[in-house]
Structure formats: structure tokens, C-alpha cells
XYZ file of C-alpha atoms in Angstrom:
306
model
C 104.267 109.340 107.297
C 100.966 110.605 108.773
C 102.618 111.279 112.163
C 105.367 113.196 110.370
C 102.688 115.221 108.466
C 100.792 115.968 111.704
C 103.980 117.039 113.542
C 104.966 119.373 110.682
C 101.447 120.887 110.536
C 101.468 121.606 114.272
C 104.815 123.323 113.956
C 103.459 125.726 111.317
C 100.817 127.182 113.736
C 103.215 129.150 115.999
C 105.145 130.221 112.962
C 102.035 131.675 111.336
C 101.040 133.472 114.562
C 104.526 134.926 114.875
C 104.507 136.079 111.283
C 101.106 137.786 111.649
C 102.265 139.609 114.829
C 105.510 140.712 113.261
C 103.827 141.988 110.135
C 101.280 143.999 112.121
C 103.908 145.586 114.389
C 106.326 146.489 111.614
C 103.616 148.074 109.459
C 102.239 150.191 112.335
C 105.636 151.297 113.654
C 106.681 152.749 110.279
C 106.427 156.569 110.355
C 103.684 158.152 108.253
C 99.928 158.768 108.408
C 97.673 157.033 105.887
C 94.860 159.494 106.592
C 97.168 162.390 105.697
C 98.263 160.539 102.561
C 94.674 160.014 101.440
C 93.609 163.585 101.985
C 96.808 165.257 100.778
C 99.160 167.778 102.373
C 96.577 170.578 102.201
C 93.981 168.828 104.362
C 92.818 170.484 107.601
C 93.789 168.773 110.889
C 90.094 168.262 111.686
C 89.546 166.393 108.442
C 92.605 164.172 109.040
C 91.427 163.419 112.634
C 87.899 162.566 111.375
C 89.264 160.183 108.802
C 91.626 158.556 111.344
C 88.620 158.013 113.604
C 86.576 156.546 110.737
C 89.354 154.105 109.834
C 90.005 153.156 113.439
C 93.598 154.411 113.311
C 93.094 156.516 116.465
C 92.471 153.430 118.587
C 95.236 152.098 120.861
C 97.619 149.682 119.113
C 96.575 146.661 121.197
C 92.937 147.259 120.188
C 93.908 147.547 116.556
C 95.968 144.331 116.914
C 93.020 142.534 118.540
C 90.780 143.517 115.628
C 93.470 142.410 113.161
C 93.867 138.932 114.702
C 90.071 138.571 115.088
C 89.674 139.441 111.390
C 92.348 136.929 110.386
C 90.571 134.144 112.292
C 87.372 134.959 110.327
C 89.287 135.262 107.047
C 88.674 139.007 106.983
C 91.806 140.984 106.055
C 90.063 144.355 106.245
C 89.264 147.005 103.607
C 91.716 148.802 101.380
C 92.218 152.456 102.385
C 92.942 153.307 98.754
C 90.088 151.635 96.850
C 87.612 150.721 99.570
C 87.509 147.113 98.321
C 87.964 144.074 100.586
C 91.659 143.214 100.851
C 91.078 139.502 100.471
C 89.205 139.829 97.191
C 91.761 142.321 95.833
C 94.613 139.934 96.564
C 92.658 136.938 95.244
C 92.114 138.729 91.938
C 95.913 139.294 91.613
C 97.054 135.885 92.782
C 96.505 133.997 89.481
C 98.895 136.375 87.715
C 101.626 135.972 90.380
C 101.175 132.196 90.597
C 101.393 132.006 86.781
C 104.603 133.978 86.768
C 106.192 132.064 89.651
C 105.397 128.663 88.153
C 106.656 129.733 84.713
C 109.866 131.042 86.298
C 110.328 127.799 88.230
C 109.748 125.778 85.017
C 112.331 127.883 83.184
C 114.808 127.409 86.055
C 114.360 123.618 86.197
C 114.520 123.185 82.433
C 117.870 125.021 82.418
C 119.365 123.896 85.733
C 118.829 120.124 85.839
C 120.326 119.256 82.422
C 123.102 121.783 83.025
C 123.961 120.406 86.483
C 123.813 116.791 85.358
C 126.035 117.510 82.328
C 128.541 119.382 84.471
C 128.695 116.497 86.964
C 128.961 113.722 84.372
C 131.658 115.559 82.413
C 133.408 117.034 85.403
C 136.548 119.023 84.609
C 135.761 119.260 80.892
C 134.843 122.292 78.791
C 131.158 121.441 79.319
C 131.617 121.605 83.065
C 133.420 124.949 82.862
C 130.864 126.444 80.501
C 127.949 125.306 82.730
C 129.517 126.729 85.860
C 130.421 130.002 84.094
C 126.779 130.319 83.119
C 125.719 129.615 86.720
C 128.131 132.230 88.040
C 126.830 134.767 85.557
C 123.202 133.969 86.454
C 123.835 134.432 90.179
C 125.837 137.649 89.665
C 123.335 139.471 87.402
C 120.440 141.039 89.435
C 116.973 140.784 87.906
C 116.375 144.563 88.215
C 119.163 144.970 85.565
C 118.485 141.828 83.504
C 114.788 142.610 83.084
C 115.205 146.105 81.510
C 118.071 144.871 79.332
C 115.994 142.024 77.949
C 113.024 144.355 77.427
C 115.228 146.798 75.480
C 116.749 144.003 73.332
C 113.827 141.652 72.629
C 110.903 144.051 72.876
C 112.129 147.459 71.764
C 115.070 146.726 69.408
C 113.976 143.360 67.870
C 110.241 143.671 68.447
C 109.871 139.949 69.063
C 108.070 140.060 72.420
C 105.662 142.475 74.210
C 107.398 144.689 76.742
C 104.650 144.722 79.377
C 101.195 143.438 80.344
C 99.616 140.006 80.583
C 97.402 138.065 78.250
C 99.303 135.739 75.910
C 102.193 133.296 76.264
C 104.478 135.834 74.649
C 103.791 138.232 77.546
C 105.065 135.600 79.964
C 108.472 134.991 78.319
C 110.496 138.004 79.429
C 109.254 138.144 83.052
C 109.636 134.368 83.594
C 113.160 134.265 82.126
C 114.155 137.337 84.175
C 112.842 135.741 87.333
C 114.068 132.215 86.644
C 117.632 132.981 85.504
C 119.143 133.509 88.950
C 117.272 130.488 90.353
C 118.534 128.312 87.415
C 122.075 129.238 88.278
C 121.736 128.253 91.928
C 119.975 124.969 91.057
C 122.566 124.044 88.423
C 125.370 124.376 90.987
C 123.419 122.415 93.565
C 122.512 119.651 91.062
C 126.145 119.294 90.034
C 127.496 119.137 93.580
C 124.807 116.761 94.789
C 125.191 114.354 91.836
C 128.976 114.330 92.139
C 128.624 113.407 95.804
C 126.279 110.552 95.043
C 128.436 109.252 92.214
C 131.208 108.610 94.762
C 128.978 106.703 97.181
C 129.628 103.044 97.783
C 126.234 101.884 96.508
C 126.923 103.467 93.101
C 130.424 101.936 92.947
C 128.901 98.577 93.935
C 126.348 98.809 91.123
C 129.112 99.459 88.620
C 131.094 96.505 90.074
C 127.989 94.287 89.504
C 128.089 95.263 85.827
C 125.702 98.203 85.618
C 126.487 100.643 82.839
C 127.588 104.206 83.748
C 124.325 105.717 82.473
C 122.252 103.240 84.552
C 124.322 103.986 87.636
C 123.745 107.709 87.131
C 120.052 107.741 86.222
C 118.711 104.734 88.183
C 120.821 104.912 91.327
C 122.448 108.307 91.836
C 120.090 110.808 90.259
C 117.073 110.255 92.537
C 119.180 110.522 95.716
C 120.898 113.643 94.403
C 117.482 115.317 94.178
C 117.035 115.502 97.990
C 119.085 118.705 98.516
C 117.850 120.069 95.162
C 114.209 119.736 96.260
C 115.065 121.608 99.470
C 116.594 124.465 97.504
C 113.652 124.484 95.057
C 111.206 124.847 97.991
C 113.158 127.640 99.644
C 113.729 129.422 96.351
C 110.101 129.177 95.329
C 109.265 131.442 98.238
C 111.958 133.829 97.067
C 110.306 133.902 93.619
C 107.410 135.750 95.208
C 109.657 138.423 96.656
C 111.626 138.573 93.378
C 108.313 138.908 91.531
C 107.751 142.264 93.273
C 110.568 143.790 91.234
C 109.867 141.821 88.044
C 106.129 142.608 88.105
C 106.934 146.295 88.453
C 109.411 146.218 85.541
C 107.028 144.480 83.150
C 103.757 145.975 84.524
C 102.609 142.463 85.395
C 99.273 142.712 87.269
C 100.252 140.494 90.215
C 100.464 140.749 94.021
C 103.962 142.203 93.879
C 102.840 145.205 91.894
C 99.811 145.582 94.143
C 102.138 145.587 97.165
C 104.347 148.355 95.703
C 101.270 150.493 94.915
C 99.938 149.951 98.419
C 103.248 150.840 100.087
C 103.372 154.132 98.128
C 99.877 154.991 99.390
C 100.496 153.685 102.953
C 97.504 151.382 102.542
C 98.130 149.439 105.785
C 95.474 146.714 105.377
C 96.521 145.921 101.811
C 100.282 145.874 102.699
C 99.568 143.592 105.644
C 97.523 141.281 103.454
C 100.176 141.085 100.727
C 103.010 140.473 103.149
C 100.987 137.899 105.062
C 100.237 136.091 101.816
C 103.935 135.997 100.887
C 104.890 134.804 104.387
C 102.233 132.101 104.456
C 103.250 130.956 101.006
C 106.822 130.632 102.312
C 105.610 128.515 105.251
C 103.394 126.323 103.095
C 106.095 125.737 100.492
C 108.553 124.806 103.191
C 105.984 122.398 104.622
C 105.511 120.724 101.220
C 109.324 120.658 100.809
C 109.712 118.874 104.133
C 107.081 116.318 103.123
C 108.751 115.670 99.771
C 112.098 115.535 101.589
C 110.671 112.862 103.940
C 109.315 110.890 101.001
C 112.604 110.874 99.157
C 114.573 109.918 102.300
C 112.511 107.923 104.846
C 115.201 108.340 107.526
C 114.156 111.996 107.899
C 110.669 110.915 109.118
C 112.293 109.161 112.080
C 114.035 112.302 113.401
């Protein structure tokens, strides 16, 4: 297992370097001048040139890239052009809110998806199966940029049960986490159903039934754990997508997380802050996939031998 862990850690290094390079190049190739944005359209060319020089934006791109990589190695993501605060500390102050929302959305998705997928597999072809898959289809089909405002109108404005925006209490977390977790629940429910159905037809499950095991024991003791292998993979991949989905959800509900900070920074062309936010999301993707691979190897030891 340790060799498997070391091999996977080594593979993440070139991925992280590639991600950092790509983020820097894409941000700096986008048209637009942050110095002009900061000073406004009425600023004199001399003032814009002076600010560009002060920010280092007049340096050749390779020099800026060298400074960027050097800063990353030291853990320095630069200074925000908008606020003047260190990028790392600004992102760190927003991370708890985003992590709280992503974990709550994942919990909502798992609480809905696993029972739904298991019920659909166990009672395959029945009304329960059809209802579960209809729910899954609806969850996948409805985008969160429509579901969020609709839920806010119904539960916050019309019924007055929940706050429409902000962060502070458990009630503030309900609408954003359900909005973010609904689509993921639909995907996981379909995956759980398909995976469990596949395992229930395996020879080892049929053999356990032939030895006298009850149907519930064959499902929960033998088939359920093995059916989790593809589900865990999807959970890992989708957890990364929760961060990108959180960008929209945080904006809808004024949730003070990294996603909202990213939108504000893009509007202002705050290059260092945008780079920092995108890097954080990319690194989170890589780390979540690493953890997923490790869990995958733990659930199925044959994978560690590949």
C-alpha cells in the first residue's frame, strides 16, 4: 500500500506543475488591462503605464511566469490588485465557507442517493425503481442556476421558512447545500443502482445464497461493499465539481466563499486573485482524486498491483 501511495504522490507533481503553467498562461492571454480597470476609463495613459510598472505587468511574460512559479514554491500567491491584501490569506479566509458548503452538499447527496440507489436495485422493475430513476433523471436535468432561485423564491420569499442569503446559522446552509447536492444525488443514485445490480448477479453472491444466506445478508454483507468501488470513484470526481458548482451557488445565495471571491476577481481582472482561486480549485481536484485512488485501492487490493 505504501508503494502505491508513493507512486500516486509522484504522479501528482507533474500534474500540479502543468496546472500552474496552464492557469498562468490562460489568465495572461485573456484580453484586458487590469491597470486600466483599476484606474477607470478616464485615466491618462501615463497613469496607466505607471501603475502597470508598479504591478510588474510591463515585464516580459517569461519574467512574470518565473516570479509566479518562484512565489508558488515559497507559498506566496502574490497580492490582490483590488484590495492590496495577500492572495493566500484572502483565499484562506474564504475557504471555510466553501468547504462547509461542499461537505454539506456531499452529505445531502449521499443521504439521498445511497438509499435511493439501493432501493431501486433491490426492487428492480417495480414502482419504487421507476420513481427513484425518475427523481434521478429530474435531478440531472435541472441546472442549479435555475433550481437555486426557484427554491429561494418558494422557501425564503413565499413561505419565509429559510433565509435567502448569507452565512451564519444551519438554516443559511439548507438552500445552498440542497441546490448544490441535488444533481450529484441524481448521478450517485443511478451509479449505486447499476453497481449494486451488477454485484447481485456475481457468482460469489449467488454462492452465498446457495449456502443459505438470506437475501438481506447477501446484499448488505457481500454485495454492498463491492458495489461502492465505482461509487467512491464518482464521489471523488464529483467532489471536485462541487467546487466549480459552488461558484454559481455562492453567487446566487451571496455565500461568502471562494467561488464568489473568484467571480468578483474576474470582474475586476484581479489576476493574482483569479490565479490563486483557480489554482486552489485545480489542486483540490488533484488531491481529491489522489484520495479517491487510495480509497479505491483499499476497497479493491487488485488495483494496487497494476
